[in-house]
Amino acid sequence: MFSRLEQLPPDPLLGLMELYRNDTNPNKIDLGVGVYKNERGDTPILAAVKQAEKNIFDEEATKAYIGPPGAASFNLAMQQLLFGKGHAALSENRVRTVQAPGGCGALRVAAEFIKRCDGNSNIWVSDPTWANHVPLLGGAGIKLKSYPYYDYQKHEVKFDAMLETLNQASNNDLVLLHGCCHNPSGADLTNEQWQQVTLLAEQKGFVPFIDLAYQGYGEGLSEDVYSIRLMSERLPEVIIASSCSKNFGLYRERVGSLSVIAANRKEADASLSHLTNVIRGIYSMPPSHGAAIVSTILEDDELTRLWHQELKEMRNRLNGMRALLVDKLSSAGASRDFSFIVNQKGMFSFLGLSGEQVTALQKNHSVYMASSSRINIAGINHNNVNYLTRAIISVL
Ligand code: LMR
């Protein structure tokens, strides 16, 4: 039976990790997969996480199952992180949150849930979007449609074209929106644009499905959830997939959450019963450790302060590296204006290079990035920025 299978190529993004690892050039630079790195190029465990793990080690009393929806303490802590205390959707008892194995787990559970709500729903995704959205959502059997998002010439959101296309979405469709730090472009909607999308959702009846993988990496923890708080207050139905991989640095622990905001308490309860049932049928229950770390931090004022501080340092470093790269490219006389990189948010920006230029950077300079020329800003530091600048200029 297995003899029928053809060997598949490695995942384009994850395959880069392997190529980078095997490259012996001491000057190699990894701007590929979206993992935060510090000035030394390491991805250390946050101090708040280390302390929370020590507390868990001392205090954890059982390894018994936690149940399909995950830990209630984690789900509550995530609701407060997403909505803030006292948000209308919480006080109206319209929100139900389940723990999920990473943002990816949350997206897939959401897709299965959507299929149960309406087998004919389409999900509209931005062009471009994170490559893994396609198998995670489409793999559940949902039809994906795309709306224009990023203007590669102007390096900004094509907002008018986006709205014009979303005007075609029907009231049983969902629109996948990146809550902040759009992956792969780094180009985000302004608050005024979020208001316009909310208004359109109100008029057309489509359901916003917000993927929030970078809360705290854009402008701040509450600034980055502007869309979530606005839409959940104004609209009857919203879905939110949230990841703790980047902001807590818990990549390998696989921790995230899925929140469904329903029109009323009864529909919220019915939604939770379906989420629970979907989870039971896929992986039965989520792993506990990562979620326990997150709730331990968020339930402790001192650890929360430490985490806020560490998150701010990561965000400031990314913004600093954006400015440094732009400055170096401009002082080195780059034939193009890269200043748009400073205005973008989070881990990623497109350099705007062709496939050939990306290949030349990899082959001739050991600089690794996605074939779309998406770069992970966190891979830049003071030691490699001059080498990187020379390499980019040489392929322009
Ligand atoms: C990325 O876009 O690089 C990250 O979200 C990691 C991944 O799984 O693709």
Short mmCIF file of C-alpha atoms and ligand atoms in Angstrom, two decimals:
data_model
loop_
_atom_site.label_atom_id
_atom_site.label_comp_id
_atom_site.label_asym_id
_atom_site.label_seq_id
_atom_site.Cartn_x
_atom_site.Cartn_y
_atom_site.Cartn_z
CA MET A 1 0.00 0.00 0.00
CA PHE A 2 2.74 2.46 0.90
CA SER A 3 4.46 1.70 -2.39
CA ARG A 4 1.89 3.92 -4.08
CA LEU A 5 3.28 7.00 -2.34
CA GLU A 6 5.57 9.37 -4.18
CA GLN A 7 8.24 11.11 -2.12
CA LEU A 8 7.17 14.70 -1.36
CA PRO A 9 9.59 17.64 -1.31
CA PRO A 10 10.19 19.19 2.14
CA ASP A 11 7.88 22.01 3.28
CA PRO A 12 9.32 25.13 1.57
CA LEU A 13 9.65 27.10 4.80
CA LEU A 14 10.67 24.30 7.18
CA GLY A 15 13.04 22.91 4.52
CA LEU A 16 15.03 26.16 4.80
CA MET A 17 15.91 25.31 8.41
CA GLU A 18 17.60 22.12 7.26
CA LEU A 19 19.48 23.84 4.42
CA TYR A 20 20.68 26.54 6.82
CA ARG A 21 21.81 23.99 9.42
CA ASN A 22 23.91 22.15 6.82
CA ASP A 23 25.56 25.30 5.43
CA THR A 24 29.18 25.55 6.66
CA ASN A 25 29.67 29.24 5.74
CA PRO A 26 30.51 31.01 9.06
CA ASN A 27 28.76 34.16 7.78
CA LYS A 28 25.46 32.41 7.04
CA ILE A 29 22.29 34.28 8.02
CA ASP A 30 18.90 32.74 8.73
CA LEU A 31 15.99 35.02 7.84
CA GLY A 32 13.63 32.09 7.20
CA VAL A 33 11.23 30.53 9.68
CA GLY A 34 9.48 32.93 12.06
CA VAL A 35 11.26 32.34 15.33
CA TYR A 36 12.46 35.23 17.50
CA LYS A 37 16.23 35.55 17.94
CA ASN A 38 18.16 37.86 20.21
CA GLU A 39 21.24 39.93 19.34
CA ARG A 40 23.42 36.78 19.63
CA GLY A 41 21.19 34.85 17.27
CA ASP A 42 19.75 32.64 20.05
CA THR A 43 16.13 31.86 20.90
CA PRO A 44 16.40 31.69 24.69
CA ILE A 45 13.62 30.66 27.07
CA LEU A 46 12.06 33.79 28.60
CA ALA A 47 12.94 34.37 32.28
CA ALA A 48 9.20 34.56 33.11
CA VAL A 49 8.71 31.17 31.45
CA LYS A 50 11.67 29.61 33.34
CA GLN A 51 10.31 30.86 36.65
CA ALA A 52 6.79 29.63 35.83
CA GLU A 53 8.21 26.21 34.97
CA LYS A 54 9.98 26.05 38.34
CA ASN A 55 6.71 26.89 40.09
CA ILE A 56 4.87 24.24 38.10
CA PHE A 57 7.55 21.66 38.86
CA ASP A 58 7.16 22.34 42.60
CA GLU A 59 3.39 22.59 42.67
CA GLU A 60 1.96 20.30 39.99
CA ALA A 61 0.19 17.47 41.75
CA THR A 62 -1.17 15.28 38.96
CA LYS A 63 -0.72 14.29 35.33
CA ALA A 64 -4.35 13.24 34.94
CA TYR A 65 -6.18 14.26 31.74
CA ILE A 66 -7.25 17.91 31.44
CA GLY A 67 -10.22 17.27 29.11
CA PRO A 68 -10.83 18.33 25.48
CA PRO A 69 -11.37 22.09 26.13
CA GLY A 70 -8.09 22.26 28.09
CA ALA A 71 -7.43 24.00 31.40
CA ALA A 72 -10.15 26.40 32.55
CA SER A 73 -7.52 28.66 34.18
CA PHE A 74 -5.65 29.00 30.87
CA ASN A 75 -8.82 29.65 28.88
CA LEU A 76 -9.87 32.38 31.29
CA ALA A 77 -6.40 33.96 31.26
CA MET A 78 -6.43 33.97 27.44
CA GLN A 79 -9.86 35.63 27.38
CA GLN A 80 -8.55 38.41 29.58
CA LEU A 81 -5.44 38.82 27.46
CA LEU A 82 -7.53 39.03 24.27
CA PHE A 83 -10.48 41.10 25.47
CA GLY A 84 -9.28 42.85 28.61
CA LYS A 85 -11.32 42.61 31.81
CA GLY A 86 -14.92 43.77 31.51
CA HIS A 87 -15.28 43.64 27.71
CA ALA A 88 -18.94 43.65 26.62
CA ALA A 89 -18.72 40.23 24.93
CA LEU A 90 -17.43 38.72 28.19
CA SER A 91 -20.03 40.38 30.39
CA GLU A 92 -22.77 39.33 27.94
CA ASN A 93 -21.46 35.75 28.34
CA ARG A 94 -21.02 35.31 24.57
CA VAL A 95 -17.40 34.07 24.52
CA ARG A 96 -16.24 30.46 24.74
CA THR A 97 -12.53 29.65 24.65
CA VAL A 98 -10.75 26.33 24.31
CA GLN A 99 -7.05 25.53 24.62
CA ALA A 100 -5.42 24.30 21.43
CA PRO A 101 -2.09 22.78 20.41
CA GLY A 102 -0.64 26.02 19.03
CA GLY A 103 -2.21 28.55 16.70
CA CYS A 104 -2.19 25.81 14.05
CA GLY A 105 -4.30 23.51 16.24
CA ALA A 106 -6.71 26.38 16.86
CA LEU A 107 -7.03 27.07 13.12
CA ARG A 108 -7.75 23.45 12.30
CA VAL A 109 -10.31 23.05 15.09
CA ALA A 110 -11.93 26.26 13.85
CA ALA A 111 -12.11 24.89 10.31
CA GLU A 112 -13.80 21.68 11.48
CA PHE A 113 -16.19 23.74 13.61
CA ILE A 114 -17.06 26.02 10.67
CA LYS A 115 -17.85 22.98 8.53
CA ARG A 116 -20.37 21.86 11.13
CA CYS A 117 -21.99 25.30 11.16
CA ASP A 118 -22.34 25.49 7.39
CA GLY A 119 -20.94 23.02 4.88
CA ASN A 120 -21.06 25.66 2.13
CA SER A 121 -19.08 28.42 3.81
CA ASN A 122 -16.07 29.89 2.03
CA ILE A 123 -13.11 31.32 3.90
CA TRP A 124 -11.62 34.41 2.29
CA VAL A 125 -7.88 34.68 2.87
CA SER A 126 -5.57 37.60 2.12
CA ASP A 127 -3.35 37.53 -0.94
CA PRO A 128 -0.72 36.79 0.20
CA THR A 129 -1.31 34.91 3.44
CA TRP A 130 0.75 32.56 5.63
CA ALA A 131 1.38 29.52 3.43
CA ASN A 132 0.18 27.08 6.08
CA HIS A 133 -3.30 28.63 6.19
CA VAL A 134 -4.04 26.80 2.97
CA PRO A 135 -3.52 23.21 4.19
CA LEU A 136 -4.76 23.94 7.72
CA LEU A 137 -8.10 25.36 6.56
CA GLY A 138 -8.45 23.95 3.07
CA GLY A 139 -7.39 20.51 4.34
CA ALA A 140 -10.56 20.41 6.41
CA GLY A 141 -12.49 20.56 3.15
CA ILE A 142 -13.43 24.25 3.19
CA LYS A 143 -13.23 26.25 -0.01
CA LEU A 144 -10.76 29.12 0.19
CA LYS A 145 -11.15 32.32 -1.80
CA SER A 146 -8.71 35.17 -1.80
CA TYR A 147 -8.97 38.93 -1.42
CA PRO A 148 -6.27 41.40 -2.54
CA TYR A 149 -4.17 42.59 0.37
CA TYR A 150 -0.57 43.61 -0.29
CA ASP A 151 0.60 45.97 -2.98
CA TYR A 152 4.13 44.81 -3.86
CA GLN A 153 4.88 48.05 -5.74
CA LYS A 154 3.70 50.49 -3.11
CA HIS A 155 4.61 48.20 -0.16
CA GLU A 156 1.29 48.83 1.57
CA VAL A 157 -2.17 47.34 2.01
CA LYS A 158 -4.42 47.59 -1.08
CA PHE A 159 -7.28 48.60 1.13
CA ASP A 160 -9.76 49.76 -1.52
CA ALA A 161 -9.33 46.57 -3.55
CA MET A 162 -9.64 44.51 -0.38
CA LEU A 163 -12.95 46.11 0.56
CA GLU A 164 -14.25 45.87 -2.99
CA THR A 165 -13.60 42.13 -3.09
CA LEU A 166 -14.94 41.49 0.41
CA ASN A 167 -18.14 43.15 -0.71
CA GLN A 168 -18.77 39.86 -2.55
CA ALA A 169 -18.54 37.75 0.62
CA SER A 170 -21.87 36.28 1.64
CA ASN A 171 -23.38 35.95 5.09
CA ASN A 172 -22.31 32.33 5.44
CA ASP A 173 -18.68 33.16 4.58
CA LEU A 174 -15.76 33.87 6.87
CA VAL A 175 -12.99 36.35 6.29
CA LEU A 176 -9.61 35.40 7.71
CA LEU A 177 -7.85 38.51 9.01
CA HIS A 178 -4.42 38.74 10.63
CA GLY A 179 -5.06 40.54 13.94
CA CYS A 180 -1.65 42.22 13.84
CA CYS A 181 1.81 41.78 12.26
CA HIS A 182 0.52 40.38 8.97
CA ASN A 183 2.44 37.28 7.91
CA PRO A 184 4.14 37.48 5.40
CA SER A 185 3.96 41.21 4.58
CA GLY A 186 4.24 43.04 7.94
CA ALA A 187 1.65 45.51 6.54
CA ASP A 188 -1.23 46.00 8.97
CA LEU A 189 -4.59 47.73 8.79
CA THR A 190 -4.94 51.04 10.65
CA ASN A 191 -7.61 51.36 13.33
CA GLU A 192 -9.75 53.37 10.89
CA GLN A 193 -9.45 50.56 8.33
CA TRP A 194 -10.45 47.99 10.97
CA GLN A 195 -13.53 50.10 11.61
CA GLN A 196 -14.40 50.00 7.91
CA VAL A 197 -13.97 46.21 7.74
CA THR A 198 -16.18 45.90 10.83
CA LEU A 199 -18.83 48.03 9.15
CA LEU A 200 -18.67 45.88 6.02
CA ALA A 201 -18.99 42.70 8.12
CA GLU A 202 -22.05 44.25 9.77
CA GLN A 203 -23.60 45.06 6.39
CA LYS A 204 -22.73 41.81 4.58
CA GLY A 205 -23.04 39.46 7.54
CA PHE A 206 -19.74 37.62 6.99
CA VAL A 207 -17.94 36.35 10.08
CA PRO A 208 -14.46 37.73 10.85
CA PHE A 209 -12.03 34.91 11.64
CA ILE A 210 -9.02 36.55 13.25
CA ASP A 211 -5.67 34.79 13.36
CA LEU A 212 -3.60 36.37 16.12
CA ALA A 213 -0.11 34.86 16.13
CA TYR A 214 1.90 37.92 17.21
CA GLN A 215 0.05 39.73 19.99
CA GLY A 216 2.56 42.11 21.59
CA TYR A 217 4.99 42.13 18.65
CA GLY A 218 3.30 45.02 16.84
CA GLU A 219 2.59 48.03 19.02
CA GLY A 220 1.72 46.49 22.37
CA LEU A 221 -0.47 43.82 23.98
CA SER A 222 -3.68 45.84 23.97
CA GLU A 223 -2.94 47.91 20.83
CA ASP A 224 -2.51 44.66 18.87
CA VAL A 225 -6.01 43.42 19.73
CA TYR A 226 -7.85 46.56 18.64
CA SER A 227 -9.64 44.58 15.90
CA ILE A 228 -10.62 41.77 18.26
CA ARG A 229 -12.11 44.09 20.87
CA LEU A 230 -13.90 46.19 18.29
CA MET A 231 -15.36 43.34 16.25
CA SER A 232 -16.37 41.25 19.26
CA GLU A 233 -18.29 44.18 20.66
CA ARG A 234 -19.96 45.26 17.43
CA LEU A 235 -20.62 41.95 15.66
CA PRO A 236 -22.70 38.97 16.71
CA GLU A 237 -20.16 36.35 15.62
CA VAL A 238 -16.36 36.31 15.53
CA ILE A 239 -13.77 33.51 15.66
CA ILE A 240 -10.28 34.07 17.08
CA ALA A 241 -7.32 31.69 16.79
CA SER A 242 -4.52 32.85 19.05
CA SER A 243 -0.98 31.56 19.43
CA CYS A 244 1.41 31.75 22.39
CA SER A 245 4.37 30.53 20.32
CA LYS A 246 5.91 33.92 19.63
CA ASN A 247 4.86 36.21 22.48
CA PHE A 248 5.70 33.65 25.19
CA GLY A 249 8.45 32.01 23.12
CA LEU A 250 6.73 28.65 23.63
CA TYR A 251 7.11 27.39 20.06
CA ARG A 252 7.75 23.71 20.76
CA GLU A 253 5.22 23.49 23.61
CA ARG A 254 2.36 23.98 21.14
CA VAL A 255 0.05 26.31 22.99
CA GLY A 256 -2.72 28.50 21.68
CA SER A 257 -6.42 29.06 22.06
CA LEU A 258 -9.57 29.26 20.01
CA SER A 259 -12.37 31.64 20.99
CA VAL A 260 -15.83 31.69 19.50
CA ILE A 261 -17.93 34.79 20.09
CA ALA A 262 -21.58 33.96 19.52
CA ALA A 263 -24.73 36.07 19.36
CA ASN A 264 -25.96 34.98 22.78
CA ARG A 265 -25.27 32.65 25.68
CA LYS A 266 -27.29 29.73 24.27
CA GLU A 267 -25.41 29.77 20.94
CA ALA A 268 -22.12 30.18 22.79
CA ASP A 269 -22.86 27.06 24.85
CA ALA A 270 -23.86 25.09 21.76
CA SER A 271 -20.64 26.26 20.05
CA LEU A 272 -18.55 25.06 22.99
CA SER A 273 -20.23 21.65 22.89
CA HIS A 274 -19.23 21.34 19.22
CA LEU A 275 -15.67 22.57 19.79
CA THR A 276 -15.31 19.98 22.56
CA ASN A 277 -16.66 17.27 20.30
CA VAL A 278 -14.41 18.28 17.36
CA ILE A 279 -11.32 18.22 19.61
CA ARG A 280 -12.26 14.80 21.03
CA GLY A 281 -12.41 13.47 17.48
CA ILE A 282 -9.04 14.90 16.36
CA TYR A 283 -6.54 14.70 19.23
CA SER A 284 -8.86 14.12 22.19
CA MET A 285 -7.16 16.63 24.50
CA PRO A 286 -4.44 19.26 24.26
CA PRO A 287 -1.04 18.91 25.99
CA SER A 288 -0.90 20.61 29.37
CA HIS A 289 2.56 22.04 30.00
CA GLY A 290 2.65 25.11 27.71
CA ALA A 291 -0.79 26.27 28.80
CA ALA A 292 0.18 25.79 32.46
CA ILE A 293 3.18 28.08 31.88
CA VAL A 294 0.97 30.77 30.33
CA SER A 295 -1.65 30.70 33.10
CA THR A 296 1.05 30.61 35.80
CA ILE A 297 2.53 33.80 34.34
CA LEU A 298 -0.77 35.58 33.77
CA GLU A 299 -2.10 34.75 37.25
CA ASP A 300 0.98 36.19 38.97
CA ASP A 301 1.51 39.97 38.96
CA GLU A 302 5.28 39.75 39.29
CA LEU A 303 5.66 37.20 36.48
CA THR A 304 3.24 39.18 34.31
CA ARG A 305 5.37 42.31 34.79
CA LEU A 306 8.51 40.37 33.89
CA TRP A 307 6.83 38.92 30.78
CA HIS A 308 5.61 42.38 29.68
CA GLN A 309 9.16 43.65 30.03
CA GLU A 310 10.64 40.76 28.03
CA LEU A 311 7.99 41.10 25.33
CA LYS A 312 8.69 44.82 25.07
CA GLU A 313 12.41 44.10 24.66
CA MET A 314 11.66 41.68 21.81
CA ARG A 315 9.36 44.21 20.12
CA ASN A 316 11.87 47.04 20.52
CA ARG A 317 14.68 44.91 19.17
CA LEU A 318 12.66 44.06 16.06
CA ASN A 319 11.84 47.73 15.48
CA GLY A 320 15.49 48.63 16.04
CA MET A 321 16.64 46.06 13.48
CA ARG A 322 14.09 47.33 10.96
CA ALA A 323 15.51 50.85 11.30
CA LEU A 324 19.12 49.64 11.25
CA LEU A 325 18.68 47.61 8.05
CA VAL A 326 16.97 50.48 6.25
CA ASP A 327 19.67 52.88 7.38
CA LYS A 328 22.51 50.55 6.29
CA LEU A 329 20.93 49.90 2.89
CA SER A 330 20.40 53.58 2.27
CA SER A 331 23.91 54.62 3.43
CA ALA A 332 25.43 51.85 1.28
CA GLY A 333 23.72 53.46 -1.73
CA ALA A 334 21.05 50.82 -2.45
CA SER A 335 19.39 51.52 -5.76
CA ARG A 336 15.95 51.10 -4.13
CA ASP A 337 14.11 52.74 -1.29
CA PHE A 338 13.58 50.21 1.54
CA SER A 339 12.15 52.73 4.01
CA PHE A 340 8.77 50.95 3.98
CA ILE A 341 10.35 48.25 6.21
CA VAL A 342 10.39 50.69 9.14
CA ASN A 343 6.64 51.24 8.95
CA GLN A 344 5.78 47.55 8.92
CA LYS A 345 5.13 45.49 12.02
CA GLY A 346 6.19 42.26 13.66
CA MET A 347 8.63 39.67 12.42
CA PHE A 348 8.27 39.93 8.68
CA SER A 349 8.62 42.14 5.63
CA PHE A 350 9.09 41.41 1.95
CA LEU A 351 12.38 42.69 0.55
CA GLY A 352 10.71 42.77 -2.86
CA LEU A 353 13.32 40.58 -4.58
CA SER A 354 12.75 38.18 -7.46
CA GLY A 355 13.07 34.41 -7.08
CA GLU A 356 16.45 34.57 -8.87
CA GLN A 357 17.71 37.21 -6.46
CA VAL A 358 16.59 35.14 -3.46
CA THR A 359 18.38 32.10 -4.91
CA ALA A 360 21.53 34.14 -5.53
CA LEU A 361 21.48 35.37 -1.92
CA GLN A 362 21.28 31.79 -0.71
CA LYS A 363 23.79 30.22 -3.13
CA ASN A 364 26.38 33.00 -3.20
CA HIS A 365 26.05 34.54 0.26
CA SER A 366 24.40 31.89 2.50
CA VAL A 367 21.55 34.29 3.29
CA TYR A 368 18.36 32.24 3.75
CA MET A 369 14.83 33.59 3.31
CA ALA A 370 11.49 32.38 1.92
CA SER A 371 11.35 32.33 -1.90
CA SER A 372 8.85 35.23 -1.77
CA SER A 373 11.72 37.34 -0.28
CA ARG A 374 9.94 37.43 3.07
CA ILE A 375 12.58 38.05 5.73
CA ASN A 376 12.42 37.32 9.44
CA ILE A 377 13.68 40.61 10.91
CA ALA A 378 14.70 38.78 14.11
CA GLY A 379 17.51 37.08 12.17
CA ILE A 380 19.27 40.46 11.81
CA ASN A 381 21.75 41.68 14.45
CA HIS A 382 24.59 44.19 14.76
CA ASN A 383 27.15 41.51 13.81
CA ASN A 384 25.55 40.43 10.55
CA VAL A 385 23.81 43.57 9.28
CA ASN A 386 26.80 44.86 7.27
CA TYR A 387 27.32 41.48 5.61
CA LEU A 388 23.58 41.27 4.90
CA THR A 389 23.51 44.78 3.44
CA ARG A 390 26.41 44.02 1.09
CA ALA A 391 24.78 40.75 0.03
CA ILE A 392 21.43 42.43 -0.73
CA ILE A 393 23.07 45.25 -2.67
CA SER A 394 25.09 42.77 -4.70
CA VAL A 395 21.93 41.08 -6.02
CA LEU A 396 19.87 44.23 -6.66
C1 LMR B 1 6.48 31.33 9.91
O1 LMR B 1 5.64 31.84 9.20
O2 LMR B 1 7.68 31.29 9.60
C2 LMR B 1 6.09 30.76 11.25
O3 LMR B 1 4.74 30.98 11.49
C3 LMR B 1 6.51 29.36 11.41
C4 LMR B 1 5.76 28.37 10.59
O4 LMR B 1 5.31 27.37 11.15
O5 LMR B 1 5.61 28.56 9.37
#
